[in-house]
Amino acid sequence: MSALQWVKTADAEEYGLSIIKRMFLQQLPFVEDVFVALLAQAKGEPFHKLLSNLQQKLQDSVSETQ
């Protein structure tokens, strides 16, 4: 997925371009996972919500591999 698609699919497009700029300036890896992490930080999502999402994704991935 390209950076433009990340910005378009982000819940809050106003953060998208600033996050892309931050990734470039800080020489962070240009991958979707980094973008999503920075977006969550910018939006101020509670950590427990992020952990719940991670737990759900892990459970889903285990279900798919069985």
mmCIF file of N, CA and C in Angstrom:
data_model
loop_
_atom_site.group_PDB
_atom_site.id
_atom_site.type_symbol
_atom_site.label_atom_id
_atom_site.label_comp_id
_atom_site.label_asym_id
_atom_site.label_seq_id
_atom_site.Cartn_x
_atom_site.Cartn_y
_atom_site.Cartn_z
ATOM 1 N N MET A 1 0.853 -1.170 0.000
ATOM 2 C CA MET A 1 0.000 0.000 0.000
ATOM 3 C C MET A 1 0.906 1.244 0.000
ATOM 4 N N SER A 2 0.562 2.225 -0.795
ATOM 5 C CA SER A 2 1.388 3.420 -0.901
ATOM 6 C C SER A 2 1.036 4.426 0.198
ATOM 7 N N ALA A 3 1.912 5.385 0.385
ATOM 8 C CA ALA A 3 1.704 6.422 1.401
ATOM 9 C C ALA A 3 0.429 7.211 1.130
ATOM 10 N N LEU A 4 0.129 7.446 -0.120
ATOM 11 C CA LEU A 4 -1.091 8.175 -0.462
ATOM 12 C C LEU A 4 -2.329 7.390 -0.011
ATOM 13 N N GLN A 5 -2.292 6.098 -0.178
ATOM 14 C CA GLN A 5 -3.408 5.263 0.265
ATOM 15 C C GLN A 5 -3.527 5.269 1.785
ATOM 16 N N TRP A 6 -2.395 5.304 2.489
ATOM 17 C CA TRP A 6 -2.434 5.377 3.955
ATOM 18 C C TRP A 6 -3.162 6.634 4.394
ATOM 19 N N VAL A 7 -2.818 7.749 3.761
ATOM 20 C CA VAL A 7 -3.431 9.025 4.123
ATOM 21 C C VAL A 7 -4.923 8.990 3.830
ATOM 22 N N LYS A 8 -5.293 8.432 2.693
ATOM 23 C CA LYS A 8 -6.708 8.380 2.318
ATOM 24 C C LYS A 8 -7.518 7.468 3.227
ATOM 25 N N THR A 9 -6.941 6.379 3.666
ATOM 26 C CA THR A 9 -7.678 5.433 4.487
ATOM 27 C C THR A 9 -7.633 5.764 5.972
ATOM 28 N N ALA A 10 -6.790 6.716 6.354
ATOM 29 C CA ALA A 10 -6.706 7.110 7.763
ATOM 30 C C ALA A 10 -8.030 7.722 8.201
ATOM 31 N N ASP A 11 -8.425 7.420 9.423
ATOM 32 C CA ASP A 11 -9.669 7.969 9.960
ATOM 33 C C ASP A 11 -9.623 9.496 10.017
ATOM 34 N N ALA A 12 -8.451 10.021 10.242
ATOM 35 C CA ALA A 12 -8.295 11.463 10.379
ATOM 36 C C ALA A 12 -7.266 11.949 9.365
ATOM 37 N N GLU A 13 -7.752 12.362 8.196
ATOM 38 C CA GLU A 13 -6.840 12.745 7.115
ATOM 39 C C GLU A 13 -5.960 13.936 7.477
ATOM 40 N N GLU A 14 -6.410 14.772 8.415
ATOM 41 C CA GLU A 14 -5.598 15.937 8.769
ATOM 42 C C GLU A 14 -4.258 15.543 9.392
ATOM 43 N N TYR A 15 -4.178 14.328 9.950
ATOM 44 C CA TYR A 15 -2.920 13.858 10.522
ATOM 45 C C TYR A 15 -2.022 13.217 9.474
ATOM 46 N N GLY A 16 -2.609 12.719 8.411
ATOM 47 C CA GLY A 16 -1.884 11.900 7.448
ATOM 48 C C GLY A 16 -0.626 12.519 6.887
ATOM 49 N N LEU A 17 -0.739 13.712 6.346
ATOM 50 C CA LEU A 17 0.439 14.338 5.728
ATOM 51 C C LEU A 17 1.518 14.678 6.745
ATOM 52 N N SER A 18 1.102 15.109 7.932
ATOM 53 C CA SER A 18 2.110 15.429 8.946
ATOM 54 C C SER A 18 2.834 14.171 9.412
ATOM 55 N N ILE A 19 2.130 13.045 9.418
ATOM 56 C CA ILE A 19 2.773 11.788 9.813
ATOM 57 C C ILE A 19 3.762 11.337 8.743
ATOM 58 N N ILE A 20 3.382 11.460 7.480
ATOM 59 C CA ILE A 20 4.298 11.111 6.390
ATOM 60 C C ILE A 20 5.553 11.983 6.478
ATOM 61 N N LYS A 21 5.367 13.268 6.720
ATOM 62 C CA LYS A 21 6.502 14.186 6.856
ATOM 63 C C LYS A 21 7.382 13.778 8.025
ATOM 64 N N ARG A 22 6.761 13.430 9.141
ATOM 65 C CA ARG A 22 7.515 13.008 10.323
ATOM 66 C C ARG A 22 8.331 11.754 10.035
ATOM 67 N N MET A 23 7.723 10.795 9.343
ATOM 68 C CA MET A 23 8.428 9.564 8.998
ATOM 69 C C MET A 23 9.653 9.868 8.142
ATOM 70 N N PHE A 24 9.492 10.798 7.198
ATOM 71 C CA PHE A 24 10.599 11.168 6.317
ATOM 72 C C PHE A 24 11.706 11.885 7.103
ATOM 73 N N LEU A 25 11.322 12.882 7.889
ATOM 74 C CA LEU A 25 12.307 13.676 8.613
ATOM 75 C C LEU A 25 13.063 12.870 9.659
ATOM 76 N N GLN A 26 12.377 11.937 10.297
ATOM 77 C CA GLN A 26 13.019 11.116 11.327
ATOM 78 C C GLN A 26 13.635 9.841 10.752
ATOM 79 N N GLN A 27 13.570 9.714 9.435
ATOM 80 C CA GLN A 27 14.133 8.574 8.721
ATOM 81 C C GLN A 27 13.614 7.246 9.276
ATOM 82 N N LEU A 28 12.292 7.233 9.530
ATOM 83 C CA LEU A 28 11.646 6.011 9.997
ATOM 84 C C LEU A 28 11.345 5.120 8.799
ATOM 85 N N PRO A 29 11.213 3.834 9.030
ATOM 86 C CA PRO A 29 10.858 2.940 7.924
ATOM 87 C C PRO A 29 9.515 3.350 7.309
ATOM 88 N N PHE A 30 9.455 3.367 6.003
ATOM 89 C CA PHE A 30 8.245 3.782 5.294
ATOM 90 C C PHE A 30 7.352 2.568 5.081
ATOM 91 N N VAL A 31 6.790 2.095 6.189
ATOM 92 C CA VAL A 31 5.906 0.939 6.157
ATOM 93 C C VAL A 31 4.602 1.294 6.859
ATOM 94 N N GLU A 32 3.561 0.570 6.523
ATOM 95 C CA GLU A 32 2.230 0.873 7.039
ATOM 96 C C GLU A 32 2.163 0.765 8.565
ATOM 97 N N ASP A 33 2.870 -0.199 9.145
ATOM 98 C CA ASP A 33 2.820 -0.375 10.596
ATOM 99 C C ASP A 33 3.314 0.865 11.337
ATOM 100 N N VAL A 34 4.372 1.477 10.832
ATOM 101 C CA VAL A 34 4.894 2.701 11.452
ATOM 102 C C VAL A 34 3.869 3.824 11.304
ATOM 103 N N PHE A 35 3.274 3.942 10.131
ATOM 104 C CA PHE A 35 2.258 4.969 9.903
ATOM 105 C C PHE A 35 1.087 4.801 10.866
ATOM 106 N N VAL A 36 0.604 3.586 11.004
ATOM 107 C CA VAL A 36 -0.540 3.319 11.874
ATOM 108 C C VAL A 36 -0.190 3.624 13.330
ATOM 109 N N ALA A 37 1.013 3.272 13.753
ATOM 110 C CA ALA A 37 1.436 3.552 15.124
ATOM 111 C C ALA A 37 1.502 5.053 15.387
ATOM 112 N N LEU A 38 2.074 5.798 14.453
ATOM 113 C CA LEU A 38 2.155 7.245 14.617
ATOM 114 C C LEU A 38 0.780 7.898 14.552
ATOM 115 N N LEU A 39 -0.101 7.353 13.739
ATOM 116 C CA LEU A 39 -1.464 7.870 13.661
ATOM 117 C C LEU A 39 -2.183 7.675 14.995
ATOM 118 N N ALA A 40 -2.019 6.504 15.584
ATOM 119 C CA ALA A 40 -2.646 6.236 16.879
ATOM 120 C C ALA A 40 -2.119 7.192 17.938
ATOM 121 N N GLN A 41 -0.824 7.450 17.900
ATOM 122 C CA GLN A 41 -0.227 8.392 18.851
ATOM 123 C C GLN A 41 -0.775 9.797 18.624
ATOM 124 N N ALA A 42 -0.867 10.211 17.388
ATOM 125 C CA ALA A 42 -1.346 11.560 17.070
ATOM 126 C C ALA A 42 -2.801 11.742 17.477
ATOM 127 N N LYS A 43 -3.587 10.691 17.324
ATOM 128 C CA LYS A 43 -5.004 10.762 17.668
ATOM 129 C C LYS A 43 -5.230 10.629 19.168
ATOM 130 N N GLY A 44 -4.208 10.219 19.894
ATOM 131 C CA GLY A 44 -4.320 10.098 21.343
ATOM 132 C C GLY A 44 -5.174 8.926 21.799
ATOM 133 N N GLU A 45 -5.144 7.836 21.037
ATOM 134 C CA GLU A 45 -5.925 6.664 21.414
ATOM 135 C C GLU A 45 -5.376 6.071 22.713
ATOM 136 N N PRO A 46 -6.263 5.670 23.616
ATOM 137 C CA PRO A 46 -5.818 5.073 24.887
ATOM 138 C C PRO A 46 -5.062 3.768 24.646
ATOM 139 N N PHE A 47 -4.063 3.551 25.467
ATOM 140 C CA PHE A 47 -3.210 2.379 25.307
ATOM 141 C C PHE A 47 -3.998 1.086 25.480
ATOM 142 N N HIS A 48 -4.965 1.056 26.391
ATOM 143 C CA HIS A 48 -5.727 -0.173 26.602
ATOM 144 C C HIS A 48 -6.546 -0.535 25.363
ATOM 145 N N LYS A 49 -6.983 0.469 24.615
ATOM 146 C CA LYS A 49 -7.723 0.193 23.381
ATOM 147 C C LYS A 49 -6.787 -0.415 22.334
ATOM 148 N N LEU A 50 -5.580 0.109 22.249
ATOM 149 C CA LEU A 50 -4.602 -0.437 21.308
ATOM 150 C C LEU A 50 -4.250 -1.884 21.661
ATOM 151 N N LEU A 51 -4.104 -2.146 22.957
ATOM 152 C CA LEU A 51 -3.797 -3.512 23.373
ATOM 153 C C LEU A 51 -4.954 -4.457 23.089
ATOM 154 N N SER A 52 -6.173 -3.991 23.263
ATOM 155 C CA SER A 52 -7.342 -4.818 22.961
ATOM 156 C C SER A 52 -7.387 -5.155 21.468
ATOM 157 N N ASN A 53 -7.086 -4.173 20.625
ATOM 158 C CA ASN A 53 -7.048 -4.413 19.181
ATOM 159 C C ASN A 53 -5.966 -5.418 18.816
ATOM 160 N N LEU A 54 -4.804 -5.288 19.456
ATOM 161 C CA LEU A 54 -3.709 -6.221 19.213
ATOM 162 C C LEU A 54 -4.109 -7.631 19.624
ATOM 163 N N GLN A 55 -4.725 -7.755 20.788
ATOM 164 C CA GLN A 55 -5.156 -9.061 21.259
ATOM 165 C C GLN A 55 -6.143 -9.692 20.287
ATOM 166 N N GLN A 56 -7.067 -8.907 19.788
ATOM 167 C CA GLN A 56 -8.056 -9.429 18.845
ATOM 168 C C GLN A 56 -7.402 -9.896 17.549
ATOM 169 N N LYS A 57 -6.450 -9.098 17.049
ATOM 170 C CA LYS A 57 -5.743 -9.487 15.826
ATOM 171 C C LYS A 57 -4.944 -10.767 16.019
ATOM 172 N N LEU A 58 -4.315 -10.896 17.178
ATOM 173 C CA LEU A 58 -3.566 -12.124 17.461
ATOM 174 C C LEU A 58 -4.490 -13.325 17.537
ATOM 175 N N GLN A 59 -5.629 -13.168 18.161
ATOM 176 C CA GLN A 59 -6.586 -14.272 18.237
ATOM 177 C C GLN A 59 -7.105 -14.640 16.856
ATOM 178 N N ASP A 60 -7.359 -13.635 16.036
ATOM 179 C CA ASP A 60 -7.828 -13.890 14.667
ATOM 180 C C ASP A 60 -6.774 -14.638 13.852
ATOM 181 N N SER A 61 -5.518 -14.250 14.027
ATOM 182 C CA SER A 61 -4.457 -14.895 13.251
ATOM 183 C C SER A 61 -4.256 -16.345 13.691
ATOM 184 N N VAL A 62 -4.442 -16.612 14.967
ATOM 185 C CA VAL A 62 -4.336 -17.993 15.450
ATOM 186 C C VAL A 62 -5.474 -18.827 14.876
ATOM 187 N N SER A 63 -6.655 -18.255 14.822
ATOM 188 C CA SER A 63 -7.814 -18.965 14.268
ATOM 189 C C SER A 63 -7.610 -19.300 12.803
ATOM 190 N N GLU A 64 -6.985 -18.399 12.080
ATOM 191 C CA GLU A 64 -6.757 -18.607 10.636
ATOM 192 C C GLU A 64 -5.731 -19.700 10.380
ATOM 193 N N THR A 65 -4.769 -19.867 11.279
ATOM 194 C CA THR A 65 -3.706 -20.839 11.049
ATOM 195 C C THR A 65 -4.076 -22.241 11.508
ATOM 196 N N GLN A 66 -5.163 -22.357 12.223
ATOM 197 C CA GLN A 66 -5.549 -23.683 12.707
ATOM 198 C C GLN A 66 -6.415 -24.405 11.712
#
